[in-house]
Amino acid sequence: MPGFEDTGATAAAAVIVRMEPRTAAVTDAVRDVILAQIPELRGDAQLVELLRASVEGNITTIFAAIRHGIDVAGVTAPVAALEYARRLAQHDVTPNALVRAYRLGQQELLRLVFAEVRAGGLDPDTALEVFEATFTATSQYIDWISEQVIEVYRQELERWKESRERIRGEQIRRILAGAKETRGVDELSSAVRYPLREHSLAVIMWYPAPVLERGELIGMERFLHLAAKQVGAVSTPLFMAHDRQTAWGWIPLSSASVDGAVESLRRLGAADAQAPSLAIGSPRRGVEGFVRSHELAVDARAVALRAAGDDRVSVASDDTGVVIAAMLGGDLSTADVWVREVLGPLAEDTDADAHLRHSLQVFLDAGSSFTAAAPLLHLHTNTVKYRVRKAIERRGRPLEDGRLDVEIALLLCRRFPAILGPHWR
């Protein structure tokens, strides 16, 4: 090795020559120490076998470098060592465990080399030179090889995560599409890493305008995890990027957490200035519930997008009329004309007509009962009667004339307030 005294290099090479026939035993000893000290590396039989191949490749390379005076700075990591790094990334083993394995391996290899030095009866000076030569060579090797395997680990981790998320995304879309599955619920749950037996609360998230530049998805994922804690999720929520500015999420709920979950989610969104717009489904159970809750969230988003414009909004499928409005929302391009035909002057875009429309809708929702509508409107019964009468007068026709059309038109006005404006189409 450059910089070593000739006697030290020669003596170190002689020690390695004596140890090379026992490379397999040295490999097993180093592997056993690594497994004993790092629990993350145990368990998977194939991974353990690959660890042995990696250790053997590294020891063989170090022995050759010391024996022949090769500069380790130019050595390429053994194929098995690089593959082991990739496999650890695929198993979500931390890179710290990989680096620690190399350090522990170095310590055990040095211990075995020093034992061989003592067994050879070398004089103290020569033994010290061997110690310096082997320590320097192994340290330089570990530093150099660690850089290589960690870089391979990093690249594989990124690739593996992208691949895994893509596979999981494809599986989720298959479930949502109702594709025929031969696997049971538990196997599907394992595939998507989400408890499909539980109640699911689906939510669709987006920002009306990009406010976080390229961090929209990060912000939405952060909000989903915060929301899951807020509503009492039984495990980690499922997050899936639909595109660069839209994400789908599912929060797993126990039966006890279902009631109030939607309102808790809505309150959290209102309190968080960085929260995205929310379209919230209704909690449903099992695989079918997972799908149905998402469908309801899609309905809620269809309404929210048409009603909100560039404002942040929160719409839940359980909100009055949302599902009906969504079913009517396939083509609303001419809805303004129809609404005016049904409601007449009551469809004017004025505050006075808006108050009359609201009073009439609450009255109809209350079963056409003035007494039941009064507390909902926070008005006296006589005031409700007056407003309903004025609303009917503004419409110009009796309420019984196309009552269902009236209710639907009022619903459209409520859910799509822009429908009455001058720039609807």
XYZ file of N, CA and C in Angstrom, residues 212-218 244:
24
model
N -48.781 27.227 -3.201
C -47.555 26.693 -2.610
C -46.542 26.318 -3.690
N -46.727 26.910 -4.902
C -45.859 26.613 -6.030
C -45.813 25.107 -6.272
N -44.662 24.474 -6.043
C -44.573 23.045 -6.363
C -44.831 22.172 -5.140
N -45.326 22.778 -4.064
C -45.526 21.999 -2.855
C -46.971 21.666 -2.563
N -47.845 21.730 -3.575
C -49.264 21.489 -3.335
C -49.527 20.104 -2.754
N -48.935 19.089 -3.371
C -49.182 17.718 -2.916
C -48.639 17.500 -1.511
N -47.503 18.090 -1.205
C -46.942 17.969 0.143
C -47.884 18.599 1.153
N -51.001 16.811 -10.360
C -50.063 17.648 -9.614
C -50.757 18.582 -8.627
